[in-house]
JSON list of C-alpha atoms in Angstrom, two decimals:
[
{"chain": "U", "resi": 1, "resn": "UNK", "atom": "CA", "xyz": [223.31, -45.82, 123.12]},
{"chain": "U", "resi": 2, "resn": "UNK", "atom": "CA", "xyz": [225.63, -48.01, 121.79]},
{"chain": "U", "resi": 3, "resn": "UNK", "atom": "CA", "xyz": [229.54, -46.92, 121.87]},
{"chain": "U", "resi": 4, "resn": "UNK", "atom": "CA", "xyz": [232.26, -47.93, 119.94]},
{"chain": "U", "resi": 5, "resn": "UNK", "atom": "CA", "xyz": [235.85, -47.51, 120.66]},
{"chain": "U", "resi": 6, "resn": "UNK", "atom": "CA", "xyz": [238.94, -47.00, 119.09]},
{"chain": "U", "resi": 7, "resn": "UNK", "atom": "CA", "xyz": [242.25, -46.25, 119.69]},
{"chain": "U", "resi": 8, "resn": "UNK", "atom": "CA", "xyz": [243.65, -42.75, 120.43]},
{"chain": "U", "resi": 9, "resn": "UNK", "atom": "CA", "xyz": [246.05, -42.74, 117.44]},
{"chain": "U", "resi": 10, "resn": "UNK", "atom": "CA", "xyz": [247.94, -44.25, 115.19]},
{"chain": "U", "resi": 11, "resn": "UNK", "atom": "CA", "xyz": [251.23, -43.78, 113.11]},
{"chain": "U", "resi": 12, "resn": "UNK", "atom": "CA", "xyz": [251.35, -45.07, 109.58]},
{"chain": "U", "resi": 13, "resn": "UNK", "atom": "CA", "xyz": [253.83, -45.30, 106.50]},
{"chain": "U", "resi": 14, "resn": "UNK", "atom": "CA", "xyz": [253.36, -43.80, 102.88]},
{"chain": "U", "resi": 15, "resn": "UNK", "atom": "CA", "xyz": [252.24, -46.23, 100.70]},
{"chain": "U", "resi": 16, "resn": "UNK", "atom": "CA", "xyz": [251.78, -48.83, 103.53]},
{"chain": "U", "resi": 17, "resn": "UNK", "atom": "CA", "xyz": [248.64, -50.14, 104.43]},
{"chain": "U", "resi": 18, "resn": "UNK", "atom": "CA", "xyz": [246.82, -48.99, 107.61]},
{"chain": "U", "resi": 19, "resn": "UNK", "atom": "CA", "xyz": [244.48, -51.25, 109.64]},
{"chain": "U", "resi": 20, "resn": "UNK", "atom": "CA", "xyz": [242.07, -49.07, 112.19]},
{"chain": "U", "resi": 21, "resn": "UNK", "atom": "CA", "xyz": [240.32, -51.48, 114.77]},
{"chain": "U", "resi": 22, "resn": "UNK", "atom": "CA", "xyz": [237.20, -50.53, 116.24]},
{"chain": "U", "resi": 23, "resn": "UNK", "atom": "CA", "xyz": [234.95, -52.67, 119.41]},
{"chain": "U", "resi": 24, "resn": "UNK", "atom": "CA", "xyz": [231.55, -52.28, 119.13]},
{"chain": "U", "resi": 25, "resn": "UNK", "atom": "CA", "xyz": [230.65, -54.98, 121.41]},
{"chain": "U", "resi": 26, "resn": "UNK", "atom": "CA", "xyz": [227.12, -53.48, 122.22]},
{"chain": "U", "resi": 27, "resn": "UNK", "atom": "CA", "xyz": [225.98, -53.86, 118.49]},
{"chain": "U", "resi": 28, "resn": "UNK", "atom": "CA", "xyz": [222.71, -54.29, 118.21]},
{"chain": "U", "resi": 29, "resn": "UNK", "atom": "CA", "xyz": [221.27, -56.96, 114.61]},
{"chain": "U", "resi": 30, "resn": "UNK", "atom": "CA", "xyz": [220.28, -54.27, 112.57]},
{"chain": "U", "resi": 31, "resn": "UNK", "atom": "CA", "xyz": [222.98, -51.47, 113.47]},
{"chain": "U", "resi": 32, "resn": "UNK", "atom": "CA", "xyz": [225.31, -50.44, 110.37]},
{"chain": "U", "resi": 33, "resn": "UNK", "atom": "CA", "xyz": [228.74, -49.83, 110.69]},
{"chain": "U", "resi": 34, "resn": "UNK", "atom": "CA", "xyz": [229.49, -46.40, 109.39]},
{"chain": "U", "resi": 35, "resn": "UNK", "atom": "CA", "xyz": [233.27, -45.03, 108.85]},
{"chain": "U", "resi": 36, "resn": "UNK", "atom": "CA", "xyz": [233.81, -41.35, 108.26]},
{"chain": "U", "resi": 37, "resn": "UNK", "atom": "CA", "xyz": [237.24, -39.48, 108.63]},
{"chain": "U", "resi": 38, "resn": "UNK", "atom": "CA", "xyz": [237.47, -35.37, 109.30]},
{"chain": "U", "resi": 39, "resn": "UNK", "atom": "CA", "xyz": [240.35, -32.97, 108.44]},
{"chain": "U", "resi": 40, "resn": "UNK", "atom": "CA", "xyz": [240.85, -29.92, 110.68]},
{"chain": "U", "resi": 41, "resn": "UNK", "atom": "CA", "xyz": [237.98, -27.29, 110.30]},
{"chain": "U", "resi": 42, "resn": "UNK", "atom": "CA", "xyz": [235.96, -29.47, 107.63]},
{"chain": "U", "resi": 43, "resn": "UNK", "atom": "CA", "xyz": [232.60, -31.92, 108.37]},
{"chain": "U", "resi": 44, "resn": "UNK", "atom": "CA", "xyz": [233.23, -35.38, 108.46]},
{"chain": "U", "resi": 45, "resn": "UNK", "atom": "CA", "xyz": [233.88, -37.41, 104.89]},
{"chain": "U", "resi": 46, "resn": "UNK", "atom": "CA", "xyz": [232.04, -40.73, 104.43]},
{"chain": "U", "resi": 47, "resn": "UNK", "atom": "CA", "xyz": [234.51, -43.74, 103.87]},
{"chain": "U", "resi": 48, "resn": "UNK", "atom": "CA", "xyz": [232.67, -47.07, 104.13]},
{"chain": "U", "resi": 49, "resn": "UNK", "atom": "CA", "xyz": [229.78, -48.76, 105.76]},
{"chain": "U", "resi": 50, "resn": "UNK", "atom": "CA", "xyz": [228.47, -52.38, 105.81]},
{"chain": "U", "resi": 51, "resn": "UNK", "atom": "CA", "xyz": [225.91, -54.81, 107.79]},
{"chain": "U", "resi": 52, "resn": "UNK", "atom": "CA", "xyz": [227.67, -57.75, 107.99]},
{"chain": "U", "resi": 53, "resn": "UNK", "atom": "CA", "xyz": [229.83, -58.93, 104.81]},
{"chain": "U", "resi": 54, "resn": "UNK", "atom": "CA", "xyz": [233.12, -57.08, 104.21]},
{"chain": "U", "resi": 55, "resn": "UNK", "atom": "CA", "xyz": [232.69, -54.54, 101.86]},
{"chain": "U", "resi": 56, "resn": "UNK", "atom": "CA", "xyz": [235.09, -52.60, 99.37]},
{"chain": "U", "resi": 57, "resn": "UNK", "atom": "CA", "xyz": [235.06, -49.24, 97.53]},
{"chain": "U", "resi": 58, "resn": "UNK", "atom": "CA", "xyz": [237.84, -46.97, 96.00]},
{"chain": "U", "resi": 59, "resn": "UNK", "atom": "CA", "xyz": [238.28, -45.68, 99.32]},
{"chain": "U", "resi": 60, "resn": "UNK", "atom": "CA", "xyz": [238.63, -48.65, 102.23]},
{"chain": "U", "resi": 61, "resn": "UNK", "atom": "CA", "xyz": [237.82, -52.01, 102.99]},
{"chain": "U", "resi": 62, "resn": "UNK", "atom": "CA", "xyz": [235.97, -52.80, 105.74]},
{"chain": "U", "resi": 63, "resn": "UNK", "atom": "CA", "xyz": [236.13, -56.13, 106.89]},
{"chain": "U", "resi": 64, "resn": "UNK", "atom": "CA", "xyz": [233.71, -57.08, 109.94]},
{"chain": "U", "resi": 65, "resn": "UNK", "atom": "CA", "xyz": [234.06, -59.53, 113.01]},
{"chain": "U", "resi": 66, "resn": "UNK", "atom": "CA", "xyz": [231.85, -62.75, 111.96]},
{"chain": "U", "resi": 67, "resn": "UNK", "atom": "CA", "xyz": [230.27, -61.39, 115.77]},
{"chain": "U", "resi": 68, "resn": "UNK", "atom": "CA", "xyz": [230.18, -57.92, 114.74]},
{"chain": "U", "resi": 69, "resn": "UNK", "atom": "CA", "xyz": [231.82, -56.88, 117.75]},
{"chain": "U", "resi": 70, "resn": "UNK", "atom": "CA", "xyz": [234.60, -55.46, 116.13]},
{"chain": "U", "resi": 71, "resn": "UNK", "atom": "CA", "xyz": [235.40, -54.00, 112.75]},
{"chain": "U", "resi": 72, "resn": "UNK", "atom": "CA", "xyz": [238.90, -52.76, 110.75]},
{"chain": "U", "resi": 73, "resn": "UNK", "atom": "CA", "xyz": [239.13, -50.15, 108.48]},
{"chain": "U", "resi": 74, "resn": "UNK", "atom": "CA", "xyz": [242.09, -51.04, 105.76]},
{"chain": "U", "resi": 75, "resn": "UNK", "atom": "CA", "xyz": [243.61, -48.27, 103.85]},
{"chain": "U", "resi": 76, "resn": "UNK", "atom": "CA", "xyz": [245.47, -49.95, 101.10]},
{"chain": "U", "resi": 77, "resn": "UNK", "atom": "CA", "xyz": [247.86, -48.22, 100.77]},
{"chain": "U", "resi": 78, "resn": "UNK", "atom": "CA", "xyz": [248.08, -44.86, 102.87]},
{"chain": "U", "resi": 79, "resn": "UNK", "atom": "CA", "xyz": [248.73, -41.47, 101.65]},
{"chain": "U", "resi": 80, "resn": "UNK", "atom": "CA", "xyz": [249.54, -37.85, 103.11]},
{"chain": "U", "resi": 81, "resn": "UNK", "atom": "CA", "xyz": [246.01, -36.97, 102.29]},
{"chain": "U", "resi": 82, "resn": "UNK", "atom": "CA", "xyz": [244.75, -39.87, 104.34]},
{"chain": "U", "resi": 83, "resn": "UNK", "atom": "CA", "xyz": [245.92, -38.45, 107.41]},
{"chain": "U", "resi": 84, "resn": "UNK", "atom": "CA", "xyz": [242.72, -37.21, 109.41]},
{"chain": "U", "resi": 85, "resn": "UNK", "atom": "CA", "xyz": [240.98, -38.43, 112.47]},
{"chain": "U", "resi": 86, "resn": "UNK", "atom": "CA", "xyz": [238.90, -41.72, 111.56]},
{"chain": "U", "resi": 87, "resn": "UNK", "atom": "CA", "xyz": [235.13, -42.27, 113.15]},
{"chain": "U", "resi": 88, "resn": "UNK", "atom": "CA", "xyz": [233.58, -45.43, 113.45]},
{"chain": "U", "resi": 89, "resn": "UNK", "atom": "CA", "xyz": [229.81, -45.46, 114.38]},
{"chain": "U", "resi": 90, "resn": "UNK", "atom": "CA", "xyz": [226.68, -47.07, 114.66]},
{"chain": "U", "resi": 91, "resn": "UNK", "atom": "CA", "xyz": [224.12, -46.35, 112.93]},
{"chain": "U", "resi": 92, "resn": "UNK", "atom": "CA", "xyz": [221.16, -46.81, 114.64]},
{"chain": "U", "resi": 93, "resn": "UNK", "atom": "CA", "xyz": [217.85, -46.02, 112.88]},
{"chain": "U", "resi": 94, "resn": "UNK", "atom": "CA", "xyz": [219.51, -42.97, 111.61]},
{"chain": "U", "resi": 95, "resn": "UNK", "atom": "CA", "xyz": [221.33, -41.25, 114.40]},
{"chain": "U", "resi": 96, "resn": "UNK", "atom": "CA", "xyz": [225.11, -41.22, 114.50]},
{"chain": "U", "resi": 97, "resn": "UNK", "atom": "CA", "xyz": [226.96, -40.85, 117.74]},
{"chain": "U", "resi": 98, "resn": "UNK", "atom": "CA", "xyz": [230.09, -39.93, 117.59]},
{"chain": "U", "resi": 99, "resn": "UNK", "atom": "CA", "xyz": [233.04, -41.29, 119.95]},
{"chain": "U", "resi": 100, "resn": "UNK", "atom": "CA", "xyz": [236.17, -39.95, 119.69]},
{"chain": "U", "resi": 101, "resn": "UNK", "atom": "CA", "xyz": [238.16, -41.35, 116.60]},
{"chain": "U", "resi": 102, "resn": "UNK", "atom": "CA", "xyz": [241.83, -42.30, 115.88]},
{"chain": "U", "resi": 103, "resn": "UNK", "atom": "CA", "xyz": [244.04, -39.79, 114.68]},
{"chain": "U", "resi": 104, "resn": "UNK", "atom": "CA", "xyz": [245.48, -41.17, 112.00]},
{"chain": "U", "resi": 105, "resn": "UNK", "atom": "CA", "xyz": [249.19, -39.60, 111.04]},
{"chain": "U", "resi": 106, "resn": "UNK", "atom": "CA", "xyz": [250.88, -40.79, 107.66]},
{"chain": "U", "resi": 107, "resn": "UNK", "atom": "CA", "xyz": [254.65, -40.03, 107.58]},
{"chain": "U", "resi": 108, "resn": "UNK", "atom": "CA", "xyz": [256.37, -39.44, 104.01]},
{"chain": "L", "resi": 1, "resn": "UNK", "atom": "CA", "xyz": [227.71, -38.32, 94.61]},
{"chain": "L", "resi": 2, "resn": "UNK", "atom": "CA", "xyz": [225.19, -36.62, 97.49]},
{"chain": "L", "resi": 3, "resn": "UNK", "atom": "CA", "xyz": [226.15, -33.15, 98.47]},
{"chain": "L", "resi": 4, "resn": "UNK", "atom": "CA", "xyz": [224.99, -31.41, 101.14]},
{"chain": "L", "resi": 5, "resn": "UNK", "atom": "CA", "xyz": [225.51, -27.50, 101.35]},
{"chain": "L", "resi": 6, "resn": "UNK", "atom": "CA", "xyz": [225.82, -25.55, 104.35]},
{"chain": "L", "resi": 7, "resn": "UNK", "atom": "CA", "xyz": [226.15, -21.80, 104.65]},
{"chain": "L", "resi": 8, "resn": "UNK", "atom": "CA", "xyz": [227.48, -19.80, 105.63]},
{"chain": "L", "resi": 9, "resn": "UNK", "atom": "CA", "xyz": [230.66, -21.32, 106.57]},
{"chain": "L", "resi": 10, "resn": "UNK", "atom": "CA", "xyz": [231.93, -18.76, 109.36]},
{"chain": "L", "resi": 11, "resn": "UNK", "atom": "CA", "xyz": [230.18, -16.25, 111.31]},
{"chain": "L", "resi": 12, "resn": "UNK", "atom": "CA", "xyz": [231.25, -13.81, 113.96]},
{"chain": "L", "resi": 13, "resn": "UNK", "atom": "CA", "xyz": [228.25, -12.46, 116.01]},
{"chain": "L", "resi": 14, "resn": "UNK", "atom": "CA", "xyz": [227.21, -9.97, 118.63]},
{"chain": "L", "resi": 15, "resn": "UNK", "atom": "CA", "xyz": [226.62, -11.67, 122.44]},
{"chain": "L", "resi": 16, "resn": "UNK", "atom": "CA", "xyz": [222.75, -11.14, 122.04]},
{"chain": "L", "resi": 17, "resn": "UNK", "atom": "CA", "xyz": [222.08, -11.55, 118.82]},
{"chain": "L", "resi": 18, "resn": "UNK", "atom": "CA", "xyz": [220.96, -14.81, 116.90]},
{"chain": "L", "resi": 19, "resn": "UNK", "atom": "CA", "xyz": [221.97, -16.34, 113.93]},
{"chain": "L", "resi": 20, "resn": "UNK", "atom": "CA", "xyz": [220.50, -18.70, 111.29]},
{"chain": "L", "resi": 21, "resn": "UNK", "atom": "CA", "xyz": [222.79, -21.51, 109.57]},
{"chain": "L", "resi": 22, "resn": "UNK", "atom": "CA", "xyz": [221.43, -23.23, 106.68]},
{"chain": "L", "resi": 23, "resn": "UNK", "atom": "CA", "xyz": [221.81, -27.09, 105.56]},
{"chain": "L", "resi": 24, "resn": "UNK", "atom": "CA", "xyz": [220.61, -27.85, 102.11]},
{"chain": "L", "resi": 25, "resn": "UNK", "atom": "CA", "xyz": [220.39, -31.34, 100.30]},
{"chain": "L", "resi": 26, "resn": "UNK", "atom": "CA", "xyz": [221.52, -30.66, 96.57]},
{"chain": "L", "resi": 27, "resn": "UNK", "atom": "CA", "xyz": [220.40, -33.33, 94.72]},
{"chain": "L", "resi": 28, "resn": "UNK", "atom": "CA", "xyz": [218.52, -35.74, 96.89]},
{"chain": "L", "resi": 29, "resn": "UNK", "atom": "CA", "xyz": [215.58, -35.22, 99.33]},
{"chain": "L", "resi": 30, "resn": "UNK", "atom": "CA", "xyz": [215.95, -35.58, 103.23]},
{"chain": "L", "resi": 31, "resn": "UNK", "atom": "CA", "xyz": [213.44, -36.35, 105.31]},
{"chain": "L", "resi": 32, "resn": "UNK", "atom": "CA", "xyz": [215.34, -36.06, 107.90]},
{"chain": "L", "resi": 33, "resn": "UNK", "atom": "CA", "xyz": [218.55, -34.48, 108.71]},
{"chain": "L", "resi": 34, "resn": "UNK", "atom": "CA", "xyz": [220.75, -33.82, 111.58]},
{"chain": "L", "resi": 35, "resn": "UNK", "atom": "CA", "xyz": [222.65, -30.94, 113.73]},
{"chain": "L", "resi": 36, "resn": "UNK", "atom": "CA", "xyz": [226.02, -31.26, 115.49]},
{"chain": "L", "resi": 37, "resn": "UNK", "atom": "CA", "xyz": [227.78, -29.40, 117.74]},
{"chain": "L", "resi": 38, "resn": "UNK", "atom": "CA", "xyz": [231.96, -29.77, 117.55]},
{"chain": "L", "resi": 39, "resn": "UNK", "atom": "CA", "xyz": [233.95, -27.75, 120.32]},
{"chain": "L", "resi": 40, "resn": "UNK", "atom": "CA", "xyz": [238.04, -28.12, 119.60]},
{"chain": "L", "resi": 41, "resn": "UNK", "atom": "CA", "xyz": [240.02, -30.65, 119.76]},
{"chain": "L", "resi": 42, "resn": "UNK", "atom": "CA", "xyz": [236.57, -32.77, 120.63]},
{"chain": "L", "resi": 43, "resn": "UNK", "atom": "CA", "xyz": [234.32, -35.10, 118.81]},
{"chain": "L", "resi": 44, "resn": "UNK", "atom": "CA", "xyz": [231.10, -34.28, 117.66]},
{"chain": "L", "resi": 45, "resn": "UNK", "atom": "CA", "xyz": [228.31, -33.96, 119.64]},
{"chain": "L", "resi": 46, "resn": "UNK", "atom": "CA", "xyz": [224.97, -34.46, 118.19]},
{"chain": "L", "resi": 47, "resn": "UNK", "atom": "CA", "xyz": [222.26, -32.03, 119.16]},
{"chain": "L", "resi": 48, "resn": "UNK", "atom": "CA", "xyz": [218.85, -32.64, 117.35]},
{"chain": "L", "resi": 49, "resn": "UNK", "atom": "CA", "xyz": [217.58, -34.35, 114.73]},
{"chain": "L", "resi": 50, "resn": "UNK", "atom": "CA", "xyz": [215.56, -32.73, 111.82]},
{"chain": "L", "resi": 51, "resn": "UNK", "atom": "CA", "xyz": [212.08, -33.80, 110.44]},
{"chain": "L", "resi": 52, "resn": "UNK", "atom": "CA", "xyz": [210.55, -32.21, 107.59]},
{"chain": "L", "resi": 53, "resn": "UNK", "atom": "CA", "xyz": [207.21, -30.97, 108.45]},
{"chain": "L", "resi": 54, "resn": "UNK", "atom": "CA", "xyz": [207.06, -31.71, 112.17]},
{"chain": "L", "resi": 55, "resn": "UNK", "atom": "CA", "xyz": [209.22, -30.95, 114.90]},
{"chain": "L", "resi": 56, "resn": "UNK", "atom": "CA", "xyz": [212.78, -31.50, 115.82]},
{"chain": "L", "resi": 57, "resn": "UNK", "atom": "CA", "xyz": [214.13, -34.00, 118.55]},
{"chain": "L", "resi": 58, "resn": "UNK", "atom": "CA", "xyz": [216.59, -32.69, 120.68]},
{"chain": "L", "resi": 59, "resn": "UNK", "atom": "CA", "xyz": [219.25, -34.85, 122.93]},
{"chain": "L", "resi": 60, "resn": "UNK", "atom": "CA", "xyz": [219.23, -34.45, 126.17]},
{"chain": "L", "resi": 61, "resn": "UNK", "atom": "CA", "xyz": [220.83, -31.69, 127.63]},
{"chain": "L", "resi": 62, "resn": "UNK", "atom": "CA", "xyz": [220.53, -29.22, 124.50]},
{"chain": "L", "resi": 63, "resn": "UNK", "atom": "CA", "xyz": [217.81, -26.46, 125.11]},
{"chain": "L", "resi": 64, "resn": "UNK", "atom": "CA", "xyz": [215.54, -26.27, 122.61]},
{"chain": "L", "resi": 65, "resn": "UNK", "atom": "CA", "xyz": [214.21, -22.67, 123.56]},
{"chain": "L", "resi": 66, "resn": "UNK", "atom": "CA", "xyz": [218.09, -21.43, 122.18]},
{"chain": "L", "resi": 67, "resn": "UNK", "atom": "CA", "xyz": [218.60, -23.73, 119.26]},
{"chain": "L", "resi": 68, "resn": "UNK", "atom": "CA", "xyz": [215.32, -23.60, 116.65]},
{"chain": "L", "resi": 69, "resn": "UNK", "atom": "CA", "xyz": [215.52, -26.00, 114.04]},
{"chain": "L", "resi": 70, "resn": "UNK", "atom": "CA", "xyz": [213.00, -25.67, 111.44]},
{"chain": "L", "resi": 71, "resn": "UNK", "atom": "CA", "xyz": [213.02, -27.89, 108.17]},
{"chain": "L", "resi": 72, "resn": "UNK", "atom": "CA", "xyz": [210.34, -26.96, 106.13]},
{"chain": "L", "resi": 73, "resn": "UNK", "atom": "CA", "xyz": [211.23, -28.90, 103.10]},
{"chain": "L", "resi": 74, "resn": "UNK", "atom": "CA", "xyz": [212.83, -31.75, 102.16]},
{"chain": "L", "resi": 75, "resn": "UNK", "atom": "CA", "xyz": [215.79, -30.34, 100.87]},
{"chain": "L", "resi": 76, "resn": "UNK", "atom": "CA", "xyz": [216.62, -27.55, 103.34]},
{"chain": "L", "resi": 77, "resn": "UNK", "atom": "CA", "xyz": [216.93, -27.62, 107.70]},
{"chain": "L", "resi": 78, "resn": "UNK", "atom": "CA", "xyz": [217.75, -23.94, 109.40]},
{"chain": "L", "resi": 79, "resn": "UNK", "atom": "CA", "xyz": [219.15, -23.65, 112.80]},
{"chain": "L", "resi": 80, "resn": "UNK", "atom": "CA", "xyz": [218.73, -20.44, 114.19]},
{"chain": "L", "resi": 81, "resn": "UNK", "atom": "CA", "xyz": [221.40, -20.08, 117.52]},
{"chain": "L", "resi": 82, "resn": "UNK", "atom": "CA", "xyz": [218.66, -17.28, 119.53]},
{"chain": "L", "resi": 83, "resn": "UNK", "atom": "CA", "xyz": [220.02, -14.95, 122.06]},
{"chain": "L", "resi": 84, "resn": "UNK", "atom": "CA", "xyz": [224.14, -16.13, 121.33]},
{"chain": "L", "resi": 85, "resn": "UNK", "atom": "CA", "xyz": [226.83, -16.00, 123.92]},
{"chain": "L", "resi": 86, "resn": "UNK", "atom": "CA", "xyz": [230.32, -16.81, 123.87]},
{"chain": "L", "resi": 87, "resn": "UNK", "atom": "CA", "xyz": [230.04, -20.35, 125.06]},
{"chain": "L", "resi": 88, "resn": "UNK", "atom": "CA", "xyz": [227.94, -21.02, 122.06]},
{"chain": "L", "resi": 89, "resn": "UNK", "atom": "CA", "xyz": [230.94, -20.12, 120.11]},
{"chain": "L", "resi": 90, "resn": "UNK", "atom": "CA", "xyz": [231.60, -23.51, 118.46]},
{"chain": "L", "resi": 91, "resn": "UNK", "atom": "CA", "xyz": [231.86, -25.61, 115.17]},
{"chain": "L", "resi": 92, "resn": "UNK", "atom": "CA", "xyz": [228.05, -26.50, 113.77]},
{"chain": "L", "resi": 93, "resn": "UNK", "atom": "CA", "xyz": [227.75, -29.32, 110.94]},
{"chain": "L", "resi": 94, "resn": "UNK", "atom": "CA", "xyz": [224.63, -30.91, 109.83]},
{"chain": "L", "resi": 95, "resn": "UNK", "atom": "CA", "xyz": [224.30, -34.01, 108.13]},
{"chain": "L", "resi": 96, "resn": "UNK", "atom": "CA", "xyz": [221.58, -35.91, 105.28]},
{"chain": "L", "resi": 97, "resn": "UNK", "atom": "CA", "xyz": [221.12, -39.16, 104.23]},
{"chain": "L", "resi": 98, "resn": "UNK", "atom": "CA", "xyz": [218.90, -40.42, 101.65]},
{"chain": "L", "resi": 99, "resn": "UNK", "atom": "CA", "xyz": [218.11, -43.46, 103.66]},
{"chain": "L", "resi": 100, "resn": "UNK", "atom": "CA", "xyz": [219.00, -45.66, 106.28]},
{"chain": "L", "resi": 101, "resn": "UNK", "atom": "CA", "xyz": [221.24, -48.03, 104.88]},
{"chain": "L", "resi": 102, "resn": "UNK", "atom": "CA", "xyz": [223.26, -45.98, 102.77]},
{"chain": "L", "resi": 103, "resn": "UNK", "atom": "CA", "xyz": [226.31, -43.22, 103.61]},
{"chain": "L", "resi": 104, "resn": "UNK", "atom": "CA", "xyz": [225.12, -39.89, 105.38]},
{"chain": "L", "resi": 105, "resn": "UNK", "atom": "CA", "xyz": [226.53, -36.38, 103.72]},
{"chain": "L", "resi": 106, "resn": "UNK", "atom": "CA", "xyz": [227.65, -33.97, 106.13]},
{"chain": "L", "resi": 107, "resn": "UNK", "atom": "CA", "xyz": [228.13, -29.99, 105.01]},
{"chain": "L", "resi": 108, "resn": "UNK", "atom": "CA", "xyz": [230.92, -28.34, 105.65]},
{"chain": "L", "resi": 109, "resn": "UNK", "atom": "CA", "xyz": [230.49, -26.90, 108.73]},
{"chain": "L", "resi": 110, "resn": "UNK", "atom": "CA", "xyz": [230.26, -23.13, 110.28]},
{"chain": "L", "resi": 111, "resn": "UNK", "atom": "CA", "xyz": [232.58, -21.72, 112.16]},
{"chain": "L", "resi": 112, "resn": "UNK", "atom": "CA", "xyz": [230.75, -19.62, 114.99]},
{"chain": "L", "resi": 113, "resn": "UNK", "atom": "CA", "xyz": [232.26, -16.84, 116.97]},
{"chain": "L", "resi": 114, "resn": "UNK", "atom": "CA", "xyz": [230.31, -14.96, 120.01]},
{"chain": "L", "resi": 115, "resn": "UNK", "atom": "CA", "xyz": [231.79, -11.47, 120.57]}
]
């Protein structure tokens, strides 16, 4: 299975903006790049996911390695609400596997 | 936007007994849909995936004897945790997409406890 990995945590502003890295040097031509973050005791939230282009929404950008090997999550501009652990997958043909996200921390 | 419903959200259980959790697709259909296992402070583990009309596909290492899946349409997957014991006590969240290429919905989650 392809893996992806990301760091442990990380420690952002209010109102900054927050870049998440993720490898995913395994990537395979038609996997997707899925992001989803979780809060404590909830299921996972979808943020973003995209092939190859960047790709926007209210939530994130995600902008994509021209390799693939490697994608960043941008949070605009970060809130207390954003503060959850952040996935990045692969999805391939469907399944997700899960590695084991940054915790992402917002201070006020 | 999809939303996927999953009930019920916590459940405290006899060692012994079983116990049925239920994923429903509100207002899309899901041909296929998946289970995940989340112990604390630990990523989530993917156990099976869910096809309507035919039978699940389990990942190695979870017995499919103690975890039935059955999705018998396309809007609703069971899992039924047969014969519970502590160590199943765990976080179980199942997920739905409409297709591949788009975002996958995940429920809520249920909290179970084995007493």
């Amino acid at each position: 299975d392809a893996k992806t990995t990301q760091p442990n945590s990380m420690e952002s502003n209010e109102e900054e903006p927050v870049h998440l890295p993720c490898n995913h040097s395994t990537i395979s031509g038609t996997d997707y790049i899925h992001w989803y973050r979780q809060l404590p005791s909830q299921g996972p939230e979808y943020v973003i996911h995209g092939l190859t282009s960047n790709v926007n929404n209210r939530m994130a950008s995600l902008a994509i390695a021209e390799d693939r090997k490697s994608s960043t999550l941008i949070l605009h501009r970060a809130t207390l609400r954003d503060a959850a652990v952040y996935y990045c997958i692969l999805d391939q043909g469907g399944k997700l596997i899960f590695g084991q996200g940054t915790e992402l921390s917002v201070k006020p | 936007g999809a939303v996927v419903s999953q009930h019920p959200s916590r459940v405290i259980c006899k060692s012994g007994t079983s116990v049925k959790i239920e994923c429903r697709s509100l207002d899309f259909q899901a041909t296929t849909m998946f289970w995940y296992r989340q112990f604390p402070k630990q990523s989530l583990m993917l156990m099976a995936t869910s096809n309507e009309g035919s039978k699940a596909t389990y990942e190695q290492g979870v017995e499919k004897d103690k975890f039935l899946i059955n999705h018998a349409s396309l809007t609703l997957s069971t899992l039924t945790v047969t014969s519970a014991h502590p160590e199943d006590s765990s976080f179980y969240i199942c997920s739905a997409g409409a297709s591949r290429g788009y975002g996958y919905t995940f429920g809520s989650g249920t909290r179970l406890t084995v007493v």
